[in-house]
Coordinates of C-alpha atoms in Angstrom, one line a residue:
M1 CA 1.7 0.1 -20.1
R2 CA 4.6 -1.6 -18.4
D3 CA 6.7 -1.5 -21.5
I4 CA 5.8 2.2 -22.1
Y5 CA 6.9 3.3 -18.7
K6 CA 10.0 1.1 -18.6
G7 CA 11.1 2.5 -21.9
A8 CA 10.5 6.1 -21.1
Q9 CA 13.6 8.2 -20.3
R10 CA 11.5 10.5 -18.0
V11 CA 7.9 10.4 -16.7
V12 CA 6.4 13.7 -15.5
V13 CA 3.5 13.5 -13.0
W14 CA 1.3 16.5 -12.7
L15 CA -0.4 16.5 -9.3
G16 CA -2.7 19.5 -10.0
P17 CA -2.9 23.3 -9.9
V18 CA -1.8 25.4 -7.0
A19 CA -2.5 29.0 -6.0
P20 CA -0.2 31.5 -7.7
D21 CA 3.2 32.0 -6.1
N22 CA 2.4 29.3 -3.4
N23 CA 5.3 26.9 -3.6
L24 CA 5.5 26.5 0.2
A25 CA 4.8 22.7 0.1
F26 CA 7.6 21.9 -2.4
D27 CA 10.0 24.4 -0.7
T28 CA 9.3 22.6 2.6
L29 CA 9.8 19.1 1.1
R30 CA 13.1 20.3 -0.5
R31 CA 14.3 21.6 2.8
L32 CA 13.5 18.4 4.7
N33 CA 15.0 16.3 1.9
G34 CA 18.3 18.0 2.7
Y35 CA 18.5 16.1 6.0
W36 CA 17.8 12.7 4.4
A37 CA 21.4 11.5 4.3
E38 CA 21.9 12.3 8.0
I39 CA 18.6 10.7 9.1
S40 CA 19.3 7.5 7.0
E41 CA 22.7 7.1 8.6
R42 CA 21.2 7.6 12.1
W43 CA 18.4 5.1 11.3
A44 CA 20.9 2.4 10.3
V45 CA 22.8 2.8 13.6
D46 CA 20.0 3.6 16.0
K47 CA 16.3 3.8 15.2
L48 CA 15.5 5.4 18.5
S49 CA 17.8 8.3 17.8
V50 CA 15.6 9.2 14.8
L51 CA 12.2 8.7 16.5
K52 CA 13.3 11.0 19.3
L53 CA 13.6 13.8 16.9
G54 CA 10.0 14.5 16.4
S55 CA 6.5 13.9 17.6
F56 CA 7.1 10.2 18.3
R57 CA 8.9 11.2 21.5
D58 CA 5.7 11.0 23.5
T59 CA 4.8 7.6 22.0
L60 CA 8.3 6.4 22.8
R61 CA 7.9 7.3 26.4
Q62 CA 4.6 5.4 26.4
L63 CA 6.3 2.4 24.9
F64 CA 9.7 2.3 26.7
G65 CA 9.3 4.7 29.7
T66 CA 10.7 8.2 30.4
D67 CA 14.2 7.1 29.7
A68 CA 13.4 6.9 25.9
G69 CA 13.7 10.6 25.4
Q70 CA 16.4 11.8 27.7
H71 CA 19.1 12.6 25.1
K72 CA 18.9 16.4 25.2
D73 CA 21.1 17.0 22.1
I74 CA 18.6 15.0 20.0
E75 CA 15.3 15.8 21.7
H76 CA 15.7 19.6 21.4
D77 CA 16.7 19.5 17.7
R78 CA 14.0 21.6 16.1
R79 CA 15.3 21.7 12.5
F80 CA 12.6 19.3 11.4
D81 CA 9.6 21.0 13.1
L82 CA 6.8 22.1 10.8
Q83 CA 4.9 25.4 11.1
P84 CA 1.1 25.4 10.8
D85 CA 1.2 26.9 7.3
E86 CA 3.7 24.3 6.2
I87 CA 1.5 21.5 7.5
T88 CA -1.5 22.9 5.6
A89 CA 0.5 23.1 2.4
L90 CA 1.8 19.6 2.7
R91 CA -1.7 18.2 3.4
D92 CA -3.0 20.0 0.3
V93 CA -0.5 18.2 -1.9
L94 CA -1.4 14.8 -0.3
E95 CA -5.1 15.4 -0.9
C96 CA -4.5 15.6 -4.7
P97 CA -6.6 12.7 -6.3
W98 CA -3.5 11.4 -8.0
W99 CA -2.3 9.7 -4.8
R100 CA -5.3 7.4 -4.5
R101 CA -5.2 5.9 -8.0
T102 CA -4.0 2.3 -8.5
W103 CA -2.9 2.8 -12.1
V104 CA -0.4 5.5 -11.2
I105 CA 1.7 3.0 -9.3
Q106 CA 3.2 1.8 -12.6
E107 CA 4.2 5.4 -13.5
V108 CA 6.4 5.7 -10.4
C109 CA 7.7 2.2 -10.0
L110 CA 8.7 1.4 -13.6
A111 CA 10.1 4.7 -14.8
E112 CA 13.8 5.3 -14.4
E113 CA 13.3 9.0 -13.7
V114 CA 10.1 10.5 -12.2
V115 CA 9.5 14.2 -12.0
M116 CA 6.6 15.5 -9.8
A117 CA 4.9 18.8 -10.9
Y118 CA 2.6 20.8 -8.7
G119 CA 1.4 24.0 -10.2
H120 CA 4.7 25.6 -11.4
G121 CA 6.8 23.7 -8.8
I122 CA 9.1 20.8 -9.8
L123 CA 10.6 18.1 -7.6
S124 CA 12.1 14.7 -8.4
W125 CA 10.3 11.7 -6.9
E126 CA 13.2 11.1 -4.5
E127 CA 13.0 14.7 -3.2
L128 CA 9.2 14.6 -2.8
S129 CA 9.0 11.1 -1.2
R130 CA 11.9 11.5 1.1
G131 CA 10.7 14.9 2.1
Y132 CA 7.4 13.5 3.0
L133 CA 8.9 10.7 5.1
M134 CA 10.9 13.3 7.0
A135 CA 7.7 15.4 7.5
I136 CA 5.6 12.4 8.6
G137 CA 8.2 11.2 11.2
P138 CA 10.5 13.9 12.6
G139 CA 8.4 16.7 11.3
G140 CA 5.3 15.7 13.1
L141 CA 2.9 15.6 10.1
L142 CA 1.5 12.3 11.2
T143 CA 0.6 13.6 14.6
A144 CA -0.8 16.9 13.2
I145 CA -3.2 15.4 10.6
G146 CA -3.5 11.8 11.7
A147 CA -2.9 8.5 9.8
T148 CA -4.9 9.6 6.7
E149 CA -5.3 7.3 3.7
E150 CA -3.3 9.8 1.7
I151 CA -0.3 9.5 4.1
E152 CA -0.6 5.7 3.9
C153 CA -0.7 5.8 0.1
C154 CA 2.4 8.0 0.0
Q155 CA 4.3 5.7 2.3
R156 CA 3.2 2.6 0.3
M157 CA 4.2 4.2 -3.0
Y158 CA 7.7 4.9 -1.6
Q159 CA 7.9 1.3 -0.3
L160 CA 7.0 -0.1 -3.8
K161 CA 9.3 2.3 -5.6
T162 CA 12.2 1.3 -3.3
M163 CA 11.5 -2.4 -4.0
F164 CA 11.7 -1.8 -7.7
Q165 CA 14.8 0.3 -7.5
E166 CA 16.5 -2.6 -5.6
M167 CA 15.2 -5.0 -8.2
Q168 CA 16.6 -2.9 -11.1
Q169 CA 19.9 -2.6 -9.4
Q170 CA 20.0 -6.4 -9.0
E171 CA 19.2 -6.8 -12.7
K172 CA 22.1 -4.5 -13.7
S173 CA 24.6 -6.1 -11.3
E174 CA 23.7 -9.5 -12.8
G175 CA 23.7 -8.3 -16.4
L176 CA 20.0 -9.1 -16.9
P177 CA 18.0 -7.2 -19.6
S178 CA 15.7 -4.6 -18.1
T179 CA 12.6 -5.7 -20.1
G180 CA 10.3 -6.8 -17.4
E181 CA 10.6 -10.4 -18.4
T182 CA 12.7 -11.4 -15.4
S183 CA 12.0 -14.7 -13.6
P184 CA 10.5 -14.7 -10.1
Q185 CA 13.9 -15.5 -8.4
H186 CA 15.2 -12.2 -9.7
M187 CA 12.2 -10.2 -8.6
A188 CA 12.3 -8.2 -5.4
I189 CA 8.5 -8.2 -5.3
D190 CA 5.8 -10.7 -6.0
M191 CA 2.1 -10.5 -6.9
L192 CA 0.8 -11.0 -3.3
T193 CA 3.0 -8.2 -2.0
L194 CA 1.8 -6.0 -4.8
I195 CA -1.9 -6.6 -4.1
Q196 CA -1.6 -6.2 -0.4
T197 CA 0.6 -3.1 -0.6
S198 CA -1.7 -1.4 -3.1
N199 CA -5.0 -2.2 -1.5
K200 CA -5.5 1.4 -0.2
F201 CA -5.4 2.9 -3.7
G202 CA -8.6 3.5 -5.4
T203 CA -10.0 1.7 -8.5
T204 CA -13.0 2.3 -10.8
R205 CA -13.6 -1.4 -11.0
L206 CA -12.7 -4.1 -8.5
H207 CA -11.0 -6.1 -11.2
D208 CA -8.2 -3.5 -11.1
R209 CA -7.2 -4.6 -7.6
I210 CA -5.5 -7.3 -9.7
Y211 CA -5.1 -5.9 -13.2
G212 CA -3.9 -2.5 -11.9
V213 CA -0.7 -4.1 -10.6
L214 CA -0.3 -7.0 -13.0
G215 CA 2.2 -5.1 -15.1
L216 CA 4.5 -4.9 -12.1
A217 CA 4.4 -8.7 -11.4
P218 CA 6.8 -11.4 -12.6
A219 CA 6.2 -12.4 -16.3
E220 CA 5.1 -15.9 -15.2
T221 CA 2.2 -14.3 -13.3
G222 CA 1.0 -12.6 -16.4
R223 CA 0.7 -15.9 -18.3
L224 CA -1.7 -17.2 -15.7
I225 CA -3.7 -14.0 -15.2
V226 CA -5.1 -12.5 -18.4
P227 CA -7.0 -9.2 -18.0
D228 CA -10.7 -9.7 -18.9
Y229 CA -13.3 -7.3 -17.6
T230 CA -16.1 -9.4 -18.9
I231 CA -15.7 -12.0 -16.3
P232 CA -17.2 -11.6 -12.8
V233 CA -14.8 -10.1 -10.2
E234 CA -15.1 -13.2 -8.2
E235 CA -13.5 -15.2 -11.0
C236 CA -10.8 -12.5 -11.3
F237 CA -9.9 -12.9 -7.6
Q238 CA -10.0 -16.7 -7.7
S239 CA -7.6 -16.7 -10.7
A240 CA -5.2 -14.4 -8.8
V241 CA -5.2 -16.7 -5.8
I242 CA -4.4 -19.8 -7.9
S243 CA -1.7 -17.9 -9.7
I244 CA 0.0 -16.8 -6.5
I245 CA -0.1 -20.3 -4.9
T246 CA 1.2 -21.9 -8.1
N247 CA 4.1 -19.5 -8.5
T248 CA 5.1 -19.4 -4.8
G249 CA 4.3 -23.0 -3.8
N250 CA 3.0 -21.7 -0.4
L251 CA -0.3 -20.6 1.2
D252 CA 0.8 -17.2 2.4
V253 CA -2.1 -15.7 0.6
F254 CA -4.4 -17.2 3.3
M255 CA -2.7 -15.1 5.9
D256 CA -4.4 -12.0 4.4
P257 CA -7.2 -11.1 6.9
T258 CA -9.5 -9.9 4.0
Y259 CA -10.1 -13.4 2.7
R260 CA -12.9 -13.9 5.3
L261 CA -14.7 -10.6 4.6
K262 CA -17.1 -11.4 1.8
E263 CA -19.6 -8.5 1.9
G264 CA -21.0 -7.7 -1.5
V265 CA -19.4 -10.6 -3.4
D266 CA -20.0 -14.3 -3.9
L267 CA -16.6 -15.8 -3.2
P268 CA -15.6 -19.2 -2.0
S269 CA -14.3 -19.4 1.5
W270 CA -10.7 -19.7 0.3
A271 CA -10.6 -16.6 -2.0
P272 CA -9.8 -13.2 -0.4
H273 CA -12.1 -10.2 -1.0
W274 CA -9.4 -7.7 -2.1
G275 CA -12.0 -5.1 -2.8
Y276 CA -13.1 -4.8 0.8
D277 CA -12.0 -1.7 2.7
A278 CA -12.4 -2.2 6.5
F279 CA -11.4 1.5 7.1
E280 CA -14.7 2.6 5.4
S281 CA -16.9 0.6 7.9
S282 CA -18.9 2.5 10.5
E283 CA -17.3 0.2 13.1
N284 CA -13.9 1.6 12.2
K285 CA -15.0 5.2 12.1
A286 CA -16.6 4.9 15.5
W287 CA -13.7 3.0 17.1
G288 CA -11.6 5.9 18.2
S289 CA -14.4 7.2 20.3
A290 CA -15.1 3.8 21.7
T291 CA -11.9 3.1 23.5
P292 CA -9.4 4.8 25.9
F293 CA -6.7 3.0 23.9
T294 CA -6.5 5.5 21.1
P295 CA -2.7 5.4 21.2
H296 CA -2.7 1.6 20.8
I297 CA -2.4 1.8 17.0
S298 CA 0.6 4.0 16.9
I299 CA 2.2 2.2 19.8
A300 CA 1.7 -1.2 18.2
I301 CA 3.1 0.1 14.8
L302 CA 6.1 1.6 16.6
A303 CA 6.7 -1.6 18.6
D304 CA 6.7 -3.5 15.3
L305 CA 9.9 -1.5 14.3
F306 CA 11.6 -2.8 17.4
R307 CA 10.3 -6.3 17.7
Q308 CA 12.8 -9.1 17.8
Q309 CA 13.4 -11.0 14.6
D310 CA 10.4 -13.3 14.2
A311 CA 11.3 -17.0 14.4
K312 CA 10.5 -18.6 11.1
L313 CA 7.2 -20.4 11.5
S314 CA 7.0 -23.7 9.7
A315 CA 4.0 -25.6 11.1
C316 CA 3.9 -27.8 8.0
G317 CA 7.6 -28.4 7.5
E318 CA 10.3 -26.1 6.1
N319 CA 10.4 -27.7 2.7
S320 CA 6.6 -28.2 2.3
R321 CA 5.4 -27.0 -1.1
C322 CA 1.8 -27.2 -2.3
E323 CA 0.4 -27.9 -5.7
P324 CA -3.2 -26.4 -5.9
R325 CA -5.9 -27.8 -8.2
I326 CA -9.3 -26.5 -9.1
I327 CA -12.3 -28.8 -9.7
D328 CA -15.9 -27.9 -10.5
D329 CA -14.9 -24.2 -11.2
S330 CA -14.5 -23.2 -7.6
I331 CA -13.4 -26.2 -5.4
L332 CA -9.8 -25.8 -4.3
V333 CA -7.9 -29.1 -3.8
L334 CA -4.9 -29.0 -1.4
E335 CA -3.0 -31.6 0.5
G336 CA -3.0 -31.9 4.3
Y337 CA -4.8 -33.4 7.3
I338 CA -6.8 -32.6 10.4
A339 CA -4.4 -32.3 13.3
D340 CA -6.7 -31.1 16.1
S341 CA -10.2 -29.7 16.9
V342 CA -11.4 -26.7 18.8
A343 CA -12.8 -27.9 22.2
T344 CA -13.4 -24.6 24.1
I345 CA -13.3 -21.0 22.9
G346 CA -13.2 -17.6 24.6
P347 CA -14.7 -14.3 23.6
A348 CA -13.4 -12.2 20.7
L349 CA -11.1 -9.3 21.4
D350 CA -12.8 -6.7 19.2
G351 CA -14.6 -4.2 21.4
K352 CA -18.0 -5.3 20.2
L353 CA -21.1 -6.0 22.2
D354 CA -23.0 -9.2 21.7
D355 CA -25.8 -7.6 19.7
D356 CA -23.6 -5.2 17.6
S357 CA -24.3 -4.7 13.9
E358 CA -23.2 -2.3 11.2
E359 CA -26.4 -0.3 11.7
K360 CA -25.7 0.1 15.4
W361 CA -22.1 1.1 14.8
A362 CA -23.2 3.7 12.3
Q363 CA -25.6 5.2 14.8
Y364 CA -22.9 5.0 17.5
A365 CA -20.4 6.9 15.2
N366 CA -23.0 9.6 14.3
Q367 CA -23.6 10.4 18.0
Y368 CA -20.3 12.1 18.3
T369 CA -21.0 14.7 15.7
G370 CA -23.3 17.4 16.9
A371 CA -24.4 15.6 20.0
L372 CA -26.8 17.5 22.2
P373 CA -25.7 18.1 25.8
T374 CA -28.6 16.0 27.0
A375 CA -27.2 13.0 25.1
I376 CA -23.7 13.2 26.7
P377 CA -24.5 11.0 29.7
R378 CA -25.9 8.3 27.5
I379 CA -22.8 8.5 25.2
I380 CA -20.4 8.3 28.2
I381 CA -22.2 5.1 29.4
Q382 CA -21.9 3.6 25.9
V383 CA -18.2 4.4 25.8
L384 CA -17.6 2.8 29.2
V385 CA -19.6 -0.3 28.3
R386 CA -17.5 -0.8 25.2
I387 CA -14.2 -0.2 27.1
A388 CA -15.2 -2.9 29.6
T389 CA -15.2 -5.5 26.7
F390 CA -11.4 -5.5 26.8
P391 CA -10.8 -6.6 30.4
R392 CA -13.8 -8.9 30.2
C393 CA -12.3 -10.6 27.2
L394 CA -8.9 -11.0 28.8
L395 CA -10.6 -12.4 31.9
G396 CA -12.2 -15.1 29.7
W397 CA -8.8 -15.8 28.0
E398 CA -7.1 -16.3 31.3
E399 CA -9.8 -18.7 32.4
L400 CA -8.8 -20.8 29.3
A401 CA -5.1 -20.4 29.6
F402 CA -4.6 -21.0 33.4
A403 CA -5.8 -23.9 35.5
K404 CA -5.9 -21.5 38.4
P405 CA -6.2 -17.9 37.1
A406 CA -5.3 -16.4 40.5
S407 CA -2.0 -18.3 40.6
P408 CA -0.9 -19.5 37.2
T409 CA 2.4 -21.4 36.7
K410 CA 5.3 -19.9 34.9
A411 CA 4.9 -22.4 32.0
E412 CA 1.2 -21.4 31.6
Q413 CA 2.1 -17.7 31.6
E414 CA 4.8 -18.1 29.0
S415 CA 2.5 -20.2 26.7
Y416 CA -0.2 -17.5 27.1
M417 CA 2.2 -14.7 26.1
R418 CA 3.4 -16.6 23.1
V419 CA -0.1 -17.2 21.9
L420 CA -1.3 -13.7 22.8
L421 CA 1.3 -12.0 20.6
S422 CA 1.6 -14.9 18.1
N423 CA 5.4 -14.6 18.1
R424 CA 5.3 -10.8 17.3
M425 CA 7.1 -9.5 20.4
F426 CA 9.1 -6.3 20.6
Q427 CA 10.7 -7.7 23.8
N428 CA 11.5 -11.2 24.8
V429 CA 8.9 -13.4 26.5
D430 CA 10.0 -12.6 30.1
I431 CA 9.8 -8.8 29.4
S432 CA 6.5 -9.0 27.6
L433 CA 5.1 -11.1 30.5
A434 CA 6.4 -8.6 33.0
I435 CA 4.6 -5.8 31.2
Y436 CA 1.4 -7.7 31.1
Q437 CA 1.6 -8.4 34.8
R438 CA 2.4 -4.8 35.7
D439 CA -0.5 -3.2 33.8
W440 CA -3.1 -5.8 32.9
S441 CA -3.1 -8.1 35.9
P442 CA -4.0 -5.5 38.6
L443 CA -6.9 -4.4 36.4
L444 CA -8.1 -7.9 35.9
K445 CA -7.9 -8.6 39.6
W446 CA -10.2 -5.6 40.3
A447 CA -12.6 -6.9 37.6
R448 CA -12.8 -10.3 39.3
W449 CA -13.3 -8.7 42.7
L450 CA -16.2 -6.5 41.3
S451 CA -17.9 -9.5 39.6
P452 CA -20.8 -9.5 42.2
L453 CA -22.0 -6.3 40.6
K454 CA -23.1 -8.3 37.6
V455 CA -26.4 -9.0 39.3
L456 CA -27.2 -5.3 39.4
G457 CA -28.9 -3.9 36.3
A458 CA -28.9 -7.3 34.6
R459 CA -32.0 -6.4 32.7
Q460 CA -30.2 -3.6 30.9
G461 CA -28.1 -6.1 29.0
A462 CA -24.6 -4.7 28.3
S463 CA -25.3 -1.5 30.3
T464 CA -25.0 -3.2 33.7
I465 CA -23.5 -1.4 36.6
Y466 CA -20.6 -3.9 36.5
N467 CA -19.7 -3.0 32.9
V468 CA -19.9 0.7 33.6
V469 CA -17.7 0.5 36.7
V470 CA -15.1 -1.8 35.0
G471 CA -15.1 0.5 32.0
A472 CA -14.4 3.5 34.2
L473 CA -11.7 1.7 36.1
T474 CA -10.0 0.6 32.8
L475 CA -10.1 4.2 31.6
F476 CA -8.6 5.5 34.8
M477 CA -5.8 2.9 35.0
A478 CA -4.9 3.4 31.3
A479 CA -4.7 7.1 31.9
V480 CA -2.5 6.9 35.0
S481 CA -0.2 4.2 33.6
S482 CA 3.4 5.6 33.3
T483 CA 3.9 3.7 30.0
K484 CA 1.5 2.3 27.5
S485 CA 3.5 -0.6 26.2
H486 CA 0.9 -3.1 27.5
L487 CA -1.4 -1.7 24.8
V488 CA 0.7 -3.6 22.2
T489 CA -1.3 -6.6 23.4
I490 CA -4.5 -4.9 22.3
G491 CA -3.0 -3.8 19.0
Q492 CA -1.7 -7.2 18.0
A493 CA -4.4 -9.5 19.4
M494 CA -7.5 -7.7 17.9
E495 CA -10.1 -9.6 16.0
S496 CA -9.1 -13.0 17.5
R497 CA -10.1 -15.5 20.2
L498 CA -8.2 -17.7 22.6
A499 CA -9.2 -21.4 22.6
R500 CA -8.2 -24.9 23.9
T501 CA -8.0 -27.8 21.5
D502 CA -9.0 -31.4 22.0
A503 CA -5.3 -32.1 22.6
G504 CA -5.2 -29.5 25.3
R505 CA -3.1 -27.0 23.3
L506 CA -3.6 -23.3 23.8
A507 CA -4.4 -21.5 20.5
R508 CA -5.2 -18.0 19.1
L509 CA -7.9 -18.3 16.4
P510 CA -9.7 -15.8 14.1
S511 CA -12.8 -14.2 15.7
A512 CA -15.0 -16.2 13.3
A513 CA -13.9 -19.5 14.7
R514 CA -16.2 -21.6 16.9
V515 CA -16.3 -24.8 18.9
G516 CA -16.1 -27.9 16.7
D517 CA -13.9 -26.2 14.0
R518 CA -10.9 -28.3 13.0
I519 CA -7.2 -27.3 13.0
A520 CA -5.7 -28.4 9.7
L521 CA -2.1 -28.6 8.6
L522 CA -1.8 -28.0 4.9
R523 CA 1.2 -28.5 2.7
G524 CA 2.8 -25.2 1.9
S525 CA 1.4 -23.3 4.9
K526 CA 3.6 -21.7 7.6
M527 CA 0.7 -21.7 10.1
P528 CA -2.2 -24.1 10.9
I529 CA -5.5 -23.3 9.3
V530 CA -8.9 -23.3 11.0
V531 CA -11.4 -25.1 8.8
R532 CA -15.0 -26.1 9.2
P533 CA -16.6 -29.3 7.9
M534 CA -19.2 -28.8 5.2
K535 CA -20.6 -32.3 4.3
N536 CA -17.7 -34.0 2.6
R537 CA -15.7 -30.9 2.1
W538 CA -14.2 -28.0 4.1
E539 CA -14.6 -24.3 4.5
F540 CA -11.7 -21.9 5.3
V541 CA -12.0 -19.9 8.5
G542 CA -8.5 -18.5 8.9
C543 CA -4.9 -18.9 10.0
C544 CA -4.2 -19.6 13.7
Y545 CA -1.4 -19.9 16.2
V546 CA -1.3 -23.2 18.1
D547 CA 1.3 -23.4 20.8
G548 CA 3.4 -26.6 20.5
I549 CA 3.0 -27.2 16.7
M550 CA 4.3 -24.0 15.1
Y551 CA 7.7 -25.4 14.1
G552 CA 6.8 -28.7 12.5
E553 CA 6.3 -30.7 15.7
G554 CA 2.9 -31.9 14.5
W555 CA 3.7 -32.3 10.8
H556 CA 3.5 -36.0 9.7
V557 CA 3.9 -36.6 5.9
D558 CA 2.3 -40.0 6.2
S559 CA -1.0 -38.4 7.3
V560 CA -1.3 -36.1 4.2
Q561 CA -4.3 -36.6 2.0
K562 CA -6.4 -34.6 -0.5
M563 CA -8.7 -32.0 1.0
E564 CA -11.4 -30.1 -1.0
F565 CA -12.3 -26.6 0.0
I566 CA -15.5 -24.8 -1.0

C-alpha cells in the first residue's frame, strides 16, 4: 500500500454524502483557511496573540491572570467566530467514519496531493486541515463541542502529514530517491511516534495498531516486523517493542503509560498494551462529574505550549545505548543495575477511593444521566468525597517531602516542585512554587486544621464529615481563585505517587508502585525505571523521576550487569 500511495499523482478521499446544496462546512473551512498565513506568522512571533483570538481567552486568564487578554485590537477580532449552524456543519464532517480508521493515515501521509470530497464539495487536504485548526482554536469549535475523539484524530492526522511533508522536503533537498527506502537518520518520524500518534484511530484487529502504520515506518523496521495475522496479538506487540529498541538504541518505549495496562491480553510486564483505550473506561467517562477541576485538562495542555524547554534528562548517561535480547520467547534481557529502593510511599493522585472498581465507576457515571431529584443529595456527597481526595493526597505528599510540613525549607520546596512537575514547568521553579503556595497551601492548611473531624462519621468509610467538608472547601476555593494555573499541578501529576527512597531521595513514581520496589538504571533509558523483584528476575512497573539522579549523577558503568525482565 505504501508504494501505491507514494506513486499516485493524486489521491481522492470521499468522506461521505451530504444533504443537497449543503456545502456550509466546506465553505466555512475555505473561509477560515484564508487566514492561515496571517495566523502562522503571528504564532511564530507570539503564541499568546493567536490564543487570545478565540475561545481560549478565558483559559488564558485562568492560566496567566487577567492581563493575558487585555489587547483590545486582538481580543475583539471576530473574523474567526463560528455561527451555530457552521459549528453543526463542521461537526457533521468530523463525525464521518473515515476520520477514525487507522489505514487511512497512509492515504494522507504518503500521497503527494490529497483531495477531500464531501458530497459534491471539494477541498485540498491543506485547505481542510488548516481550516479545521483555525476552527478548533480561534473559531471556538473545541469549546463548543468539547475535545472529541474526532477532533483529536483530525489534529493527529495533520501532525503526521506535516511530519511526512518535512521528511519529503528533506529527501528532495538531499537528492534522495522518494521510494520509502530511506534510512532512519533521514526519517522525520519513527515507529514509536507512529504508534503513539495513531492510537486514537480505530482498527478491526488489534494487530493493526502495528501493521496499520508499518508502511509509514523506516525500511529497517519493516525487516524486523513482518505482518502476520495468524500470530497472537501479544506476539505482535512484543515484536514491535524489540524492533523499536533495536532501531533506536533507547528505552523511550517504556515511557508510554499504556505498557502497564494489560486488561484483556496476556503480555509480559515490559510490553505496552497498544490496544487499550483509557478514554473508553467508565472511570474516564465519570471523571468530569467527579471533580471541580474540569478546566485542568485544557489548562495543562495550554500550559504545555508555554512550558520552558525541558532539560535533556539522561539518568543513564548521554551516550548510553542498549542492545536488547529475548530469551525463552518472552524474557527481555537488558543491561543495568539497582540504584535505590522505595522506602516510603504516599497516596496516588487519581481521584479514586480506596474501594473503587470499574463497576463502581460505571455506576457512578450512570447516576448523572436521568438522576431522580431524590438522588441529588447522595450524588453531591459522592462528588465532594472524590474532590477531597486531591487535597488529602497532597497532604500526604507534603508529609513525605518536608521534614516539617508547616515550615518547609526552601531546598525542600524546590525539590518538591521539581518532582511534582517532573521537569515539565511552564514557568521556572520559583514561579511554579509561588503559584503552589498561593493556591494550594492555604487549602492544605485548612485541611490540616479540620483533621479532628475525621473521627466523626468514621463508620461511613470515605463519606466522613471531614471528607465532605474538605471537598466543599476545595470546590469553593477553586471557584473563587482568580487564576487556575495551580491546576497544572493536577493535570501533570495524575496517576502518580510521591515516595522516599532508601537513600533519602524524593521521587515521583507510577501509581502502581509500592514499598519494596527497586529503582533501576538501565542502559539506554533517559529516566530511572521502577522494577519489582520476581524470584531471580524482574518485573517492569514504570518510569519515574528521582530528584538528584536525573542527569547521570547516579550512573556508574562499572555496576552494569545483565537483568532479565518477565
